[in-house]
Amino acid sequence: MSPKRRGAGCRRRCCTRAASSRAACAGRAVRPVLLPSPEARFDELASELADLCARGVDRALTDAEFDAWALRVFRWQFARGAAYRGYCIVRGATPETVRGWRDVPPVPTSAFKHVRLLAVEDGRAPEAVFRTSGTSRGSERRGEHAVASLALYRAALLPPFRAHVLAGARPRLISLLPSPETAPHSSLSRMLATVAAELGDGPSRWYARADGALDLDGLRAAARAVVGAEAPVLIAATAFALVHWLDALAVDGARLRLAEGSRLMETGGFKGRALVVARDELYAAVDHWLGIPPERVVNEYGMTEMLSQFYEPVLSRPPAPAALAERFHAAPPWVRTRVLDPVSLADAAPGEPGLLCHFDLANAGSAACVLTEDMGVLVSGGFRLLGRAPGAEPRGCSLATEELLRAGARRA
């Protein structure tokens, strides 16, 4: 892990407090905080951000352009979220002191279990609420993400999916996830429903119940139909559901040879499950039982607390790395990622692992800067996901969550 960094570029709380005290002692005037006007509407900001996302994943933002957007989103969230505003003030971060996206205080994913983070006009309700399924740490409290704009969510979701999963094709969708009707608060189910509408290949079929159990009879019938039609398919599944389907195929002795161009979007991992299968073993089984080779398996990395997703660009930027360990996840232009020391939350040294911290402009209606409990390392083109931080909640995340909760309590 990297050493704690101090000096001219330090933004840590102790330093910002000291700087504020020195300014006050010197008698310098403190300018008023610049906030959005009271009549400003979230829909206006969301519409402009949706237009930004609609440009697609190939139009990169310069550092200056991203900072300009990030500052605008931060000012909005500082003005509209009382708990977040208090948390930022404690950390010495206001619209007057924040100079770029790296200066914005991150909100740990654990905070979504305790505080509703909704940055909209007073009295406005969220258009949807996504809830986590639970964590590997056994917590009974579920995280909750209040979604201010489903239009912005859709705008951020579709361009990366088109680029990295569809990659110019229009395969038929087979979903091993519950439908949004049976799992209305699942962000994954909402995501696949949005994708199904985009593909527009007839009525969507969902082969999992709300509790995650698979409809194996339905899957058998669907498999026979797509194999007979020789039509490429897109299978969307959590790793856990996928293992159960492959086990059922093995019991049936039904080795499928899906059409050329078929692909798998795998997500979710085995968080909180007793059954864990190594990734290379899982992909080898997919190749054997479904006829989808590893180079056509795309891992999606997303979370309830973020509206944007990350994908391995194995289809969009071939050839895929021969070793799974060499794969990485690419971010869309409206997301930037840092890797932070788990204790100090300072930037990790280049090439060193740490906690992934994402700034997602699509999260303008909640918390744009999200600190995860996932370990990763920055690489050219994106980041390499290393898995969950071991043991208890990382100290940096825990302290940040406590500060946010105290700030919310003072303003309740």
mmCIF file of C-alpha atoms in Angstrom:
data_model
loop_
_atom_site.group_PDB
_atom_site.id
_atom_site.type_symbol
_atom_site.label_atom_id
_atom_site.label_comp_id
_atom_site.label_asym_id
_atom_site.label_seq_id
_atom_site.Cartn_x
_atom_site.Cartn_y
_atom_site.Cartn_z
ATOM 1 C CA MET A 1 0.000 0.000 0.000
ATOM 2 C CA SER A 2 1.172 3.537 -0.612
ATOM 3 C CA PRO A 3 2.392 5.801 2.228
ATOM 4 C CA LYS A 4 0.195 8.617 3.435
ATOM 5 C CA ARG A 5 0.744 11.700 1.313
ATOM 6 C CA ARG A 6 0.932 15.233 2.617
ATOM 7 C CA GLY A 7 2.156 18.537 1.296
ATOM 8 C CA ALA A 8 0.836 21.169 -1.074
ATOM 9 C CA GLY A 9 -1.591 18.860 -2.844
ATOM 10 C CA CYS A 10 -3.021 17.287 0.308
ATOM 11 C CA ARG A 11 -6.794 17.492 0.734
ATOM 12 C CA ARG A 12 -7.049 15.587 3.995
ATOM 13 C CA ARG A 13 -9.331 16.948 6.701
ATOM 14 C CA CYS A 14 -6.552 17.908 9.107
ATOM 15 C CA CYS A 15 -4.802 19.961 6.421
ATOM 16 C CA THR A 16 -7.926 21.717 5.141
ATOM 17 C CA ARG A 17 -8.936 22.640 8.685
ATOM 18 C CA ALA A 18 -5.487 24.033 9.365
ATOM 19 C CA ALA A 19 -5.576 26.019 6.130
ATOM 20 C CA SER A 20 -8.977 27.463 7.041
ATOM 21 C CA SER A 21 -7.688 28.484 10.458
ATOM 22 C CA ARG A 22 -4.646 30.185 8.957
ATOM 23 C CA ALA A 23 -6.860 32.084 6.515
ATOM 24 C CA ALA A 24 -9.129 33.249 9.320
ATOM 25 C CA CYS A 25 -6.180 34.397 11.442
ATOM 26 C CA ALA A 26 -4.792 36.317 8.494
ATOM 27 C CA GLY A 27 -8.040 38.237 8.250
ATOM 28 C CA ARG A 28 -8.800 37.174 4.694
ATOM 29 C CA ALA A 29 -12.455 37.323 3.710
ATOM 30 C CA VAL A 30 -14.158 34.026 2.942
ATOM 31 C CA ARG A 31 -16.260 34.216 -0.215
ATOM 32 C CA PRO A 32 -19.834 32.913 -0.048
ATOM 33 C CA VAL A 33 -20.459 29.381 -1.286
ATOM 34 C CA LEU A 34 -21.793 29.309 -4.843
ATOM 35 C CA LEU A 35 -24.936 27.166 -5.042
ATOM 36 C CA PRO A 36 -27.547 26.500 -7.732
ATOM 37 C CA SER A 37 -30.398 28.982 -7.685
ATOM 38 C CA PRO A 38 -33.487 27.873 -5.713
ATOM 39 C CA GLU A 39 -35.538 27.572 -8.881
ATOM 40 C CA ALA A 40 -33.019 25.280 -10.585
ATOM 41 C CA ARG A 41 -34.496 21.925 -11.552
ATOM 42 C CA PHE A 42 -32.810 18.541 -11.547
ATOM 43 C CA ASP A 43 -34.458 17.630 -14.852
ATOM 44 C CA GLU A 44 -32.393 20.293 -16.609
ATOM 45 C CA LEU A 45 -29.113 18.868 -15.320
ATOM 46 C CA ALA A 46 -30.248 15.281 -15.968
ATOM 47 C CA SER A 47 -31.217 16.115 -19.547
ATOM 48 C CA GLU A 48 -27.810 17.614 -20.301
ATOM 49 C CA LEU A 49 -26.058 14.627 -18.746
ATOM 50 C CA ALA A 50 -28.227 12.244 -20.779
ATOM 51 C CA ASP A 51 -27.147 14.087 -23.926
ATOM 52 C CA LEU A 52 -23.528 13.669 -22.827
ATOM 53 C CA CYS A 53 -24.003 9.911 -22.406
ATOM 54 C CA ALA A 54 -25.800 9.656 -25.750
ATOM 55 C CA ARG A 55 -22.577 10.678 -27.508
ATOM 56 C CA GLY A 56 -21.380 7.136 -26.802
ATOM 57 C CA VAL A 57 -18.264 5.574 -25.353
ATOM 58 C CA ASP A 58 -15.837 6.603 -28.094
ATOM 59 C CA ARG A 59 -15.968 10.355 -27.459
ATOM 60 C CA ALA A 60 -13.631 10.879 -24.534
ATOM 61 C CA LEU A 61 -13.766 13.859 -22.211
ATOM 62 C CA THR A 62 -10.609 15.832 -21.545
ATOM 63 C CA ASP A 63 -9.563 16.242 -17.922
ATOM 64 C CA ALA A 64 -10.756 19.849 -18.017
ATOM 65 C CA GLU A 65 -14.135 18.856 -19.482
ATOM 66 C CA PHE A 66 -14.672 16.136 -16.898
ATOM 67 C CA ASP A 67 -13.707 18.464 -14.060
ATOM 68 C CA ALA A 68 -16.194 21.068 -15.305
ATOM 69 C CA TRP A 69 -19.006 18.505 -15.272
ATOM 70 C CA ALA A 70 -17.894 17.106 -11.922
ATOM 71 C CA LEU A 71 -17.866 20.551 -10.308
ATOM 72 C CA ARG A 72 -21.334 21.259 -11.614
ATOM 73 C CA VAL A 73 -22.653 17.968 -10.232
ATOM 74 C CA PHE A 74 -20.862 18.497 -6.908
ATOM 75 C CA ARG A 75 -22.370 21.970 -6.491
ATOM 76 C CA TRP A 76 -25.809 20.527 -7.142
ATOM 77 C CA GLN A 77 -25.383 17.726 -4.620
ATOM 78 C CA PHE A 78 -23.860 20.064 -2.037
ATOM 79 C CA ALA A 79 -26.904 22.326 -2.340
ATOM 80 C CA ARG A 80 -29.595 19.638 -2.426
ATOM 81 C CA GLY A 81 -28.342 17.025 0.035
ATOM 82 C CA ALA A 82 -28.241 18.172 3.670
ATOM 83 C CA ALA A 83 -26.423 15.120 5.036
ATOM 84 C CA TYR A 84 -23.885 15.130 2.222
ATOM 85 C CA ARG A 85 -23.345 18.877 2.575
ATOM 86 C CA GLY A 86 -22.575 18.485 6.278
ATOM 87 C CA TYR A 87 -20.191 15.633 5.528
ATOM 88 C CA CYS A 88 -18.382 17.728 2.913
ATOM 89 C CA ILE A 89 -18.068 20.718 5.242
ATOM 90 C CA VAL A 90 -16.516 18.521 7.940
ATOM 91 C CA ARG A 91 -13.999 17.382 5.338
ATOM 92 C CA GLY A 92 -13.255 20.950 4.273
ATOM 93 C CA ALA A 93 -14.834 20.512 0.839
ATOM 94 C CA THR A 94 -17.195 23.183 -0.490
ATOM 95 C CA PRO A 95 -17.869 24.521 -3.984
ATOM 96 C CA GLU A 96 -15.301 27.210 -3.146
ATOM 97 C CA THR A 97 -12.509 24.805 -2.212
ATOM 98 C CA VAL A 98 -13.087 21.875 -4.571
ATOM 99 C CA ARG A 99 -11.102 22.332 -7.775
ATOM 100 C CA GLY A 100 -11.711 19.024 -9.538
ATOM 101 C CA TRP A 101 -13.319 15.614 -9.291
ATOM 102 C CA ARG A 102 -10.460 14.219 -7.214
ATOM 103 C CA ASP A 103 -11.228 16.720 -4.429
ATOM 104 C CA VAL A 104 -14.848 15.597 -3.974
ATOM 105 C CA PRO A 105 -15.376 13.592 -0.743
ATOM 106 C CA PRO A 106 -16.388 10.016 -1.583
ATOM 107 C CA VAL A 107 -19.480 8.323 -0.154
ATOM 108 C CA PRO A 108 -18.813 4.703 0.903
ATOM 109 C CA THR A 109 -21.245 2.111 -0.424
ATOM 110 C CA SER A 110 -21.985 1.169 3.197
ATOM 111 C CA ALA A 111 -23.521 4.626 3.722
ATOM 112 C CA PHE A 112 -26.339 3.705 1.325
ATOM 113 C CA LYS A 113 -27.547 1.292 4.038
ATOM 114 C CA HIS A 114 -28.125 4.106 6.506
ATOM 115 C CA VAL A 115 -28.842 7.356 4.637
ATOM 116 C CA ARG A 116 -31.140 8.096 1.711
ATOM 117 C CA LEU A 117 -28.982 10.103 -0.666
ATOM 118 C CA LEU A 118 -31.349 11.977 -2.961
ATOM 119 C CA ALA A 119 -30.197 15.286 -4.435
ATOM 120 C CA VAL A 120 -33.356 16.773 -5.953
ATOM 121 C CA GLU A 121 -35.813 19.572 -5.282
ATOM 122 C CA ASP A 122 -37.665 19.458 -1.970
ATOM 123 C CA GLY A 123 -40.751 17.269 -2.152
ATOM 124 C CA ARG A 124 -39.658 15.366 -5.252
ATOM 125 C CA ALA A 125 -39.789 11.579 -4.922
ATOM 126 C CA PRO A 126 -37.371 9.190 -6.644
ATOM 127 C CA GLU A 127 -38.573 7.504 -9.830
ATOM 128 C CA ALA A 128 -37.231 4.138 -8.646
ATOM 129 C CA VAL A 129 -35.455 2.619 -5.671
ATOM 130 C CA PHE A 130 -32.803 -0.061 -6.147
ATOM 131 C CA ARG A 131 -31.870 -2.257 -3.193
ATOM 132 C CA THR A 132 -28.881 -4.499 -2.656
ATOM 133 C CA SER A 133 -29.392 -8.205 -2.140
ATOM 134 C CA GLY A 134 -27.181 -8.226 0.958
ATOM 135 C CA THR A 135 -23.438 -8.454 1.497
ATOM 136 C CA SER A 136 -20.816 -11.067 2.104
ATOM 137 C CA ARG A 137 -20.351 -9.567 5.568
ATOM 138 C CA GLY A 138 -23.745 -10.886 6.668
ATOM 139 C CA SER A 139 -25.367 -7.525 7.364
ATOM 140 C CA GLU A 140 -29.146 -7.611 7.588
ATOM 141 C CA ARG A 141 -29.491 -4.001 6.480
ATOM 142 C CA ARG A 142 -29.720 -3.580 2.708
ATOM 143 C CA GLY A 143 -28.261 -0.711 0.758
ATOM 144 C CA GLU A 144 -30.755 1.524 -1.037
ATOM 145 C CA HIS A 145 -30.198 3.779 -4.038
ATOM 146 C CA ALA A 146 -32.909 6.335 -4.756
ATOM 147 C CA VAL A 147 -32.905 6.935 -8.529
ATOM 148 C CA ALA A 148 -33.916 10.477 -9.388
ATOM 149 C CA SER A 149 -34.218 9.975 -13.168
ATOM 150 C CA LEU A 150 -34.784 6.718 -15.036
ATOM 151 C CA ALA A 151 -34.194 8.567 -18.303
ATOM 152 C CA LEU A 152 -30.655 9.412 -17.176
ATOM 153 C CA TYR A 153 -30.187 5.830 -15.967
ATOM 154 C CA ARG A 154 -31.190 4.502 -19.388
ATOM 155 C CA ALA A 155 -28.957 7.022 -21.172
ATOM 156 C CA ALA A 156 -25.936 5.898 -19.138
ATOM 157 C CA LEU A 157 -26.726 2.190 -19.432
ATOM 158 C CA LEU A 158 -27.229 1.651 -23.149
ATOM 159 C CA PRO A 159 -24.125 3.065 -24.933
ATOM 160 C CA PRO A 160 -21.581 0.929 -23.001
ATOM 161 C CA PHE A 161 -23.820 -2.131 -23.343
ATOM 162 C CA ARG A 162 -24.131 -1.622 -27.091
ATOM 163 C CA ALA A 163 -20.380 -1.169 -27.450
ATOM 164 C CA HIS A 164 -19.049 -3.924 -25.203
ATOM 165 C CA VAL A 165 -21.769 -6.605 -25.132
ATOM 166 C CA LEU A 166 -23.720 -6.284 -28.377
ATOM 167 C CA ALA A 167 -20.657 -5.111 -30.340
ATOM 168 C CA GLY A 168 -22.716 -4.587 -33.490
ATOM 169 C CA ALA A 169 -24.871 -7.727 -33.135
ATOM 170 C CA ARG A 170 -28.533 -8.169 -32.167
ATOM 171 C CA PRO A 171 -28.686 -11.578 -30.474
ATOM 172 C CA ARG A 172 -31.749 -13.026 -28.777
ATOM 173 C CA LEU A 173 -31.742 -12.554 -25.018
ATOM 174 C CA ILE A 174 -31.937 -15.372 -22.481
ATOM 175 C CA SER A 175 -31.971 -13.960 -18.947
ATOM 176 C CA LEU A 176 -31.134 -16.048 -15.886
ATOM 177 C CA LEU A 177 -32.305 -13.165 -13.725
ATOM 178 C CA PRO A 178 -35.713 -12.442 -12.174
ATOM 179 C CA SER A 179 -38.042 -10.187 -14.143
ATOM 180 C CA PRO A 180 -38.512 -6.590 -12.933
ATOM 181 C CA GLU A 181 -42.115 -7.501 -12.102
ATOM 182 C CA THR A 182 -41.005 -10.135 -9.586
ATOM 183 C CA ALA A 183 -37.911 -8.209 -8.413
ATOM 184 C CA PRO A 184 -38.905 -4.526 -8.760
ATOM 185 C CA HIS A 185 -35.996 -3.221 -6.654
ATOM 186 C CA SER A 186 -33.253 -5.192 -8.403
ATOM 187 C CA SER A 187 -30.918 -2.978 -10.406
ATOM 188 C CA LEU A 188 -29.813 -6.011 -12.452
ATOM 189 C CA SER A 189 -33.394 -6.883 -13.395
ATOM 190 C CA ARG A 190 -34.098 -3.275 -14.375
ATOM 191 C CA MET A 191 -30.926 -3.248 -16.427
ATOM 192 C CA LEU A 192 -31.878 -6.386 -18.363
ATOM 193 C CA ALA A 193 -35.421 -5.103 -18.926
ATOM 194 C CA THR A 194 -33.942 -1.946 -20.445
ATOM 195 C CA VAL A 195 -31.681 -4.055 -22.637
ATOM 196 C CA ALA A 196 -34.572 -6.314 -23.718
ATOM 197 C CA ALA A 197 -36.538 -3.264 -24.829
ATOM 198 C CA GLU A 198 -33.485 -2.079 -26.752
ATOM 199 C CA LEU A 199 -33.097 -5.413 -28.551
ATOM 200 C CA GLY A 200 -36.798 -5.510 -29.380
ATOM 201 C CA ASP A 201 -36.764 -9.159 -30.443
ATOM 202 C CA GLY A 202 -40.209 -10.062 -29.145
ATOM 203 C CA PRO A 203 -41.529 -10.818 -25.664
ATOM 204 C CA SER A 204 -38.796 -11.084 -23.044
ATOM 205 C CA ARG A 205 -38.353 -14.378 -21.218
ATOM 206 C CA TRP A 206 -37.041 -14.528 -17.686
ATOM 207 C CA TYR A 207 -35.869 -17.860 -16.320
ATOM 208 C CA ALA A 208 -35.391 -17.068 -12.635
ATOM 209 C CA ARG A 209 -37.824 -16.478 -9.797
ATOM 210 C CA ALA A 210 -37.594 -13.622 -7.306
ATOM 211 C CA ASP A 211 -35.620 -15.865 -4.940
ATOM 212 C CA GLY A 212 -33.129 -16.640 -7.716
ATOM 213 C CA ALA A 213 -34.240 -20.242 -8.326
ATOM 214 C CA LEU A 214 -34.081 -21.153 -12.015
ATOM 215 C CA ASP A 215 -36.974 -22.221 -14.229
ATOM 216 C CA LEU A 216 -35.113 -25.232 -15.600
ATOM 217 C CA ASP A 217 -38.032 -26.500 -17.684
ATOM 218 C CA GLY A 218 -38.316 -23.114 -19.347
ATOM 219 C CA LEU A 219 -34.574 -23.031 -19.976
ATOM 220 C CA ARG A 220 -34.682 -26.474 -21.588
ATOM 221 C CA ALA A 221 -37.417 -25.324 -23.960
ATOM 222 C CA ALA A 222 -35.614 -22.057 -24.737
ATOM 223 C CA ALA A 223 -32.367 -23.890 -25.432
ATOM 224 C CA ARG A 224 -34.074 -26.266 -27.866
ATOM 225 C CA ALA A 225 -35.692 -23.329 -29.651
ATOM 226 C CA VAL A 226 -32.527 -21.274 -30.135
ATOM 227 C CA VAL A 227 -30.430 -24.274 -31.147
ATOM 228 C CA GLY A 228 -33.069 -25.275 -33.682
ATOM 229 C CA ALA A 229 -33.296 -21.741 -35.073
ATOM 230 C CA GLU A 230 -29.490 -21.434 -35.300
ATOM 231 C CA ALA A 231 -29.874 -17.874 -34.004
ATOM 232 C CA PRO A 232 -27.112 -16.230 -31.934
ATOM 233 C CA VAL A 233 -28.105 -15.606 -28.329
ATOM 234 C CA LEU A 234 -26.999 -13.400 -25.482
ATOM 235 C CA ILE A 235 -27.135 -15.163 -22.126
ATOM 236 C CA ALA A 236 -27.208 -12.786 -19.159
ATOM 237 C CA ALA A 237 -26.585 -14.415 -15.802
ATOM 238 C CA THR A 238 -24.984 -14.110 -12.423
ATOM 239 C CA ALA A 239 -22.112 -16.500 -11.944
ATOM 240 C CA PHE A 240 -24.099 -18.321 -9.259
ATOM 241 C CA ALA A 241 -27.143 -18.882 -11.507
ATOM 242 C CA LEU A 242 -24.909 -19.923 -14.370
ATOM 243 C CA VAL A 243 -23.293 -22.684 -12.309
ATOM 244 C CA HIS A 244 -26.698 -24.116 -11.441
ATOM 245 C CA TRP A 245 -27.780 -24.163 -15.094
ATOM 246 C CA LEU A 246 -24.545 -25.831 -16.155
ATOM 247 C CA ASP A 247 -25.006 -28.427 -13.410
ATOM 248 C CA ALA A 248 -28.526 -29.126 -14.719
ATOM 249 C CA LEU A 249 -27.193 -29.528 -18.265
ATOM 250 C CA ALA A 250 -24.605 -31.978 -16.955
ATOM 251 C CA VAL A 251 -27.292 -34.017 -15.176
ATOM 252 C CA ASP A 252 -29.375 -34.062 -18.378
ATOM 253 C CA GLY A 253 -26.331 -34.849 -20.485
ATOM 254 C CA ALA A 254 -27.435 -31.975 -22.728
ATOM 255 C CA ARG A 255 -24.394 -30.410 -24.340
ATOM 256 C CA LEU A 256 -25.611 -27.396 -26.341
ATOM 257 C CA ARG A 257 -23.871 -25.921 -29.368
ATOM 258 C CA LEU A 258 -25.219 -22.392 -29.549
ATOM 259 C CA ALA A 259 -24.992 -20.542 -32.842
ATOM 260 C CA GLU A 260 -21.881 -18.715 -33.977
ATOM 261 C CA GLY A 261 -21.877 -15.204 -32.537
ATOM 262 C CA SER A 262 -23.528 -16.175 -29.258
ATOM 263 C CA ARG A 263 -22.105 -14.529 -26.165
ATOM 264 C CA LEU A 264 -22.448 -14.513 -22.378
ATOM 265 C CA MET A 265 -22.642 -11.507 -20.053
ATOM 266 C CA GLU A 266 -21.598 -12.762 -16.622
ATOM 267 C CA THR A 267 -21.970 -10.674 -13.505
ATOM 268 C CA GLY A 268 -22.513 -10.859 -9.790
ATOM 269 C CA GLY A 269 -19.860 -13.319 -8.684
ATOM 270 C CA PHE A 270 -20.503 -15.548 -5.668
ATOM 271 C CA LYS A 271 -20.842 -12.860 -2.972
ATOM 272 C CA GLY A 272 -22.242 -14.385 0.202
ATOM 273 C CA ARG A 273 -22.572 -17.878 -1.337
ATOM 274 C CA ALA A 274 -21.224 -21.136 0.033
ATOM 275 C CA LEU A 275 -20.563 -22.359 -3.521
ATOM 276 C CA VAL A 276 -17.610 -20.686 -5.236
ATOM 277 C CA VAL A 277 -16.207 -21.730 -8.615
ATOM 278 C CA ALA A 278 -12.939 -20.402 -10.007
ATOM 279 C CA ARG A 279 -13.451 -18.156 -12.991
ATOM 280 C CA ASP A 280 -11.319 -20.192 -15.379
ATOM 281 C CA GLU A 281 -13.227 -23.348 -14.406
ATOM 282 C CA LEU A 282 -16.554 -21.593 -14.932
ATOM 283 C CA TYR A 283 -15.602 -20.312 -18.379
ATOM 284 C CA ALA A 284 -14.278 -23.732 -19.389
ATOM 285 C CA ALA A 285 -17.627 -25.250 -18.375
ATOM 286 C CA VAL A 286 -19.483 -22.585 -20.376
ATOM 287 C CA ASP A 287 -17.401 -23.492 -23.423
ATOM 288 C CA HIS A 288 -18.054 -27.215 -22.925
ATOM 289 C CA TRP A 289 -21.812 -27.133 -22.214
ATOM 290 C CA LEU A 290 -22.922 -24.073 -24.207
ATOM 291 C CA GLY A 291 -20.309 -23.750 -26.925
ATOM 292 C CA ILE A 292 -19.442 -20.158 -25.960
ATOM 293 C CA PRO A 293 -15.635 -19.779 -25.823
ATOM 294 C CA PRO A 294 -13.983 -17.643 -23.106
ATOM 295 C CA GLU A 295 -13.209 -14.853 -25.572
ATOM 296 C CA ARG A 296 -16.968 -14.332 -26.008
ATOM 297 C CA VAL A 297 -17.679 -14.081 -22.283
ATOM 298 C CA VAL A 298 -17.952 -10.487 -21.058
ATOM 299 C CA ASN A 299 -17.807 -9.751 -17.353
ATOM 300 C CA GLU A 300 -19.983 -6.840 -16.245
ATOM 301 C CA TYR A 301 -19.014 -4.965 -13.088
ATOM 302 C CA GLY A 302 -21.689 -2.785 -11.575
ATOM 303 C CA MET A 303 -23.347 -2.049 -8.276
ATOM 304 C CA THR A 304 -26.674 -0.931 -6.881
ATOM 305 C CA GLU A 305 -25.100 2.327 -5.722
ATOM 306 C CA MET A 306 -24.053 3.408 -9.237
ATOM 307 C CA LEU A 307 -26.103 3.995 -12.375
ATOM 308 C CA SER A 308 -23.209 3.337 -14.773
ATOM 309 C CA GLN A 309 -21.604 -0.038 -15.459
ATOM 310 C CA PHE A 310 -18.167 -1.286 -16.484
ATOM 311 C CA TYR A 311 -17.424 -4.069 -18.978
ATOM 312 C CA GLU A 312 -14.441 -6.073 -20.083
ATOM 313 C CA PRO A 313 -13.848 -4.898 -23.682
ATOM 314 C CA VAL A 314 -13.139 -8.393 -25.018
ATOM 315 C CA LEU A 315 -15.677 -8.090 -27.868
ATOM 316 C CA SER A 316 -15.280 -4.387 -28.582
ATOM 317 C CA ARG A 317 -11.463 -4.399 -28.602
ATOM 318 C CA PRO A 318 -10.346 -7.856 -29.748
ATOM 319 C CA PRO A 319 -8.386 -9.956 -29.324
ATOM 320 C CA ALA A 320 -9.187 -10.836 -25.727
ATOM 321 C CA PRO A 321 -6.172 -11.420 -23.453
ATOM 322 C CA ALA A 322 -5.212 -15.085 -23.379
ATOM 323 C CA ALA A 323 -5.072 -15.061 -19.564
ATOM 324 C CA LEU A 324 -8.192 -14.119 -17.600
ATOM 325 C CA ALA A 325 -5.961 -12.399 -15.038
ATOM 326 C CA GLU A 326 -4.902 -9.916 -17.725
ATOM 327 C CA ARG A 327 -8.436 -8.720 -18.436
ATOM 328 C CA PHE A 328 -9.617 -5.303 -17.276
ATOM 329 C CA HIS A 329 -12.811 -3.254 -17.083
ATOM 330 C CA ALA A 330 -13.317 -0.145 -19.184
ATOM 331 C CA ALA A 331 -15.193 2.914 -17.941
ATOM 332 C CA PRO A 332 -17.471 5.099 -20.068
ATOM 333 C CA PRO A 333 -16.314 8.704 -20.609
ATOM 334 C CA TRP A 334 -18.636 10.045 -17.882
ATOM 335 C CA VAL A 335 -16.948 7.944 -15.159
ATOM 336 C CA ARG A 336 -13.479 8.356 -13.675
ATOM 337 C CA THR A 337 -11.839 5.929 -11.257
ATOM 338 C CA ARG A 338 -9.220 6.284 -8.531
ATOM 339 C CA VAL A 339 -7.475 3.594 -6.472
ATOM 340 C CA LEU A 340 -7.176 4.565 -2.795
ATOM 341 C CA ASP A 341 -5.265 3.319 0.222
ATOM 342 C CA PRO A 342 -7.829 1.449 2.391
ATOM 343 C CA VAL A 343 -6.779 3.282 5.578
ATOM 344 C CA SER A 344 -5.805 6.824 4.599
ATOM 345 C CA LEU A 345 -7.945 7.056 1.426
ATOM 346 C CA ALA A 346 -4.973 8.746 -0.238
ATOM 347 C CA ASP A 347 -4.230 7.794 -3.839
ATOM 348 C CA ALA A 348 -2.351 4.513 -4.033
ATOM 349 C CA ALA A 349 1.013 4.585 -5.751
ATOM 350 C CA PRO A 350 0.903 3.808 -9.499
ATOM 351 C CA GLY A 351 0.556 0.072 -10.024
ATOM 352 C CA GLU A 352 -0.367 -0.568 -6.381
ATOM 353 C CA PRO A 353 -3.737 -2.118 -5.443
ATOM 354 C CA GLY A 354 -6.313 -0.314 -3.346
ATOM 355 C CA LEU A 355 -10.003 0.457 -2.969
ATOM 356 C CA LEU A 356 -11.809 1.444 -6.161
ATOM 357 C CA CYS A 357 -13.427 4.879 -5.979
ATOM 358 C CA HIS A 358 -15.626 5.940 -8.902
ATOM 359 C CA PHE A 359 -16.922 9.376 -9.887
ATOM 360 C CA ASP A 360 -20.079 8.714 -11.915
ATOM 361 C CA LEU A 361 -21.730 11.766 -13.470
ATOM 362 C CA ALA A 362 -24.887 9.685 -14.001
ATOM 363 C CA ASN A 363 -25.215 9.602 -10.194
ATOM 364 C CA ALA A 364 -26.001 13.320 -10.191
ATOM 365 C CA GLY A 365 -29.277 12.683 -8.358
ATOM 366 C CA SER A 366 -27.698 10.799 -5.445
ATOM 367 C CA ALA A 367 -23.941 10.646 -4.742
ATOM 368 C CA ALA A 368 -21.567 10.982 -7.677
ATOM 369 C CA CYS A 369 -18.369 9.973 -5.880
ATOM 370 C CA VAL A 370 -18.736 6.392 -4.613
ATOM 371 C CA LEU A 371 -16.125 4.560 -2.553
ATOM 372 C CA THR A 372 -16.414 0.796 -2.947
ATOM 373 C CA GLU A 373 -15.123 -2.122 -0.875
ATOM 374 C CA ASP A 374 -13.669 -3.666 -4.040
ATOM 375 C CA MET A 375 -9.927 -3.894 -4.565
ATOM 376 C CA GLY A 376 -8.387 -3.048 -7.897
ATOM 377 C CA VAL A 377 -5.442 -1.552 -9.715
ATOM 378 C CA LEU A 378 -5.358 1.027 -12.503
ATOM 379 C CA VAL A 379 -4.110 -0.186 -15.885
ATOM 380 C CA SER A 380 -3.988 1.311 -19.338
ATOM 381 C CA GLY A 381 -7.567 1.632 -20.583
ATOM 382 C CA GLY A 382 -9.300 1.050 -17.249
ATOM 383 C CA PHE A 383 -8.803 -0.933 -14.059
ATOM 384 C CA ARG A 384 -8.273 -4.546 -13.097
ATOM 385 C CA LEU A 385 -10.733 -5.872 -10.523
ATOM 386 C CA LEU A 386 -9.041 -7.914 -7.782
ATOM 387 C CA GLY A 387 -12.038 -8.832 -5.626
ATOM 388 C CA ARG A 388 -13.539 -7.702 -2.334
ATOM 389 C CA ALA A 389 -11.392 -6.169 0.386
ATOM 390 C CA PRO A 390 -10.682 -8.966 2.895
ATOM 391 C CA GLY A 391 -12.064 -9.012 6.419
ATOM 392 C CA ALA A 392 -14.118 -6.252 7.987
ATOM 393 C CA GLU A 393 -15.118 -3.018 6.292
ATOM 394 C CA PRO A 394 -11.918 -1.107 5.394
ATOM 395 C CA ARG A 395 -11.058 1.517 8.005
ATOM 396 C CA GLY A 396 -11.180 4.393 5.540
ATOM 397 C CA CYS A 397 -14.700 3.391 4.446
ATOM 398 C CA SER A 398 -15.842 2.943 8.042
ATOM 399 C CA LEU A 399 -14.631 6.369 9.171
ATOM 400 C CA ALA A 400 -16.157 8.103 6.149
ATOM 401 C CA THR A 401 -19.505 6.398 6.793
ATOM 402 C CA GLU A 402 -19.446 7.471 10.449
ATOM 403 C CA GLU A 403 -18.775 11.085 9.447
ATOM 404 C CA LEU A 404 -21.644 11.056 6.969
ATOM 405 C CA LEU A 405 -24.034 9.587 9.546
ATOM 406 C CA ARG A 406 -23.044 12.188 12.144
ATOM 407 C CA ALA A 407 -23.527 14.959 9.595
ATOM 408 C CA GLY A 408 -26.975 13.608 8.746
ATOM 409 C CA ALA A 409 -27.973 13.350 12.410
ATOM 410 C CA ARG A 410 -27.013 16.963 13.067
ATOM 411 C CA ARG A 411 -29.237 18.094 10.206
ATOM 412 C CA ALA A 412 -32.193 15.778 10.849
#
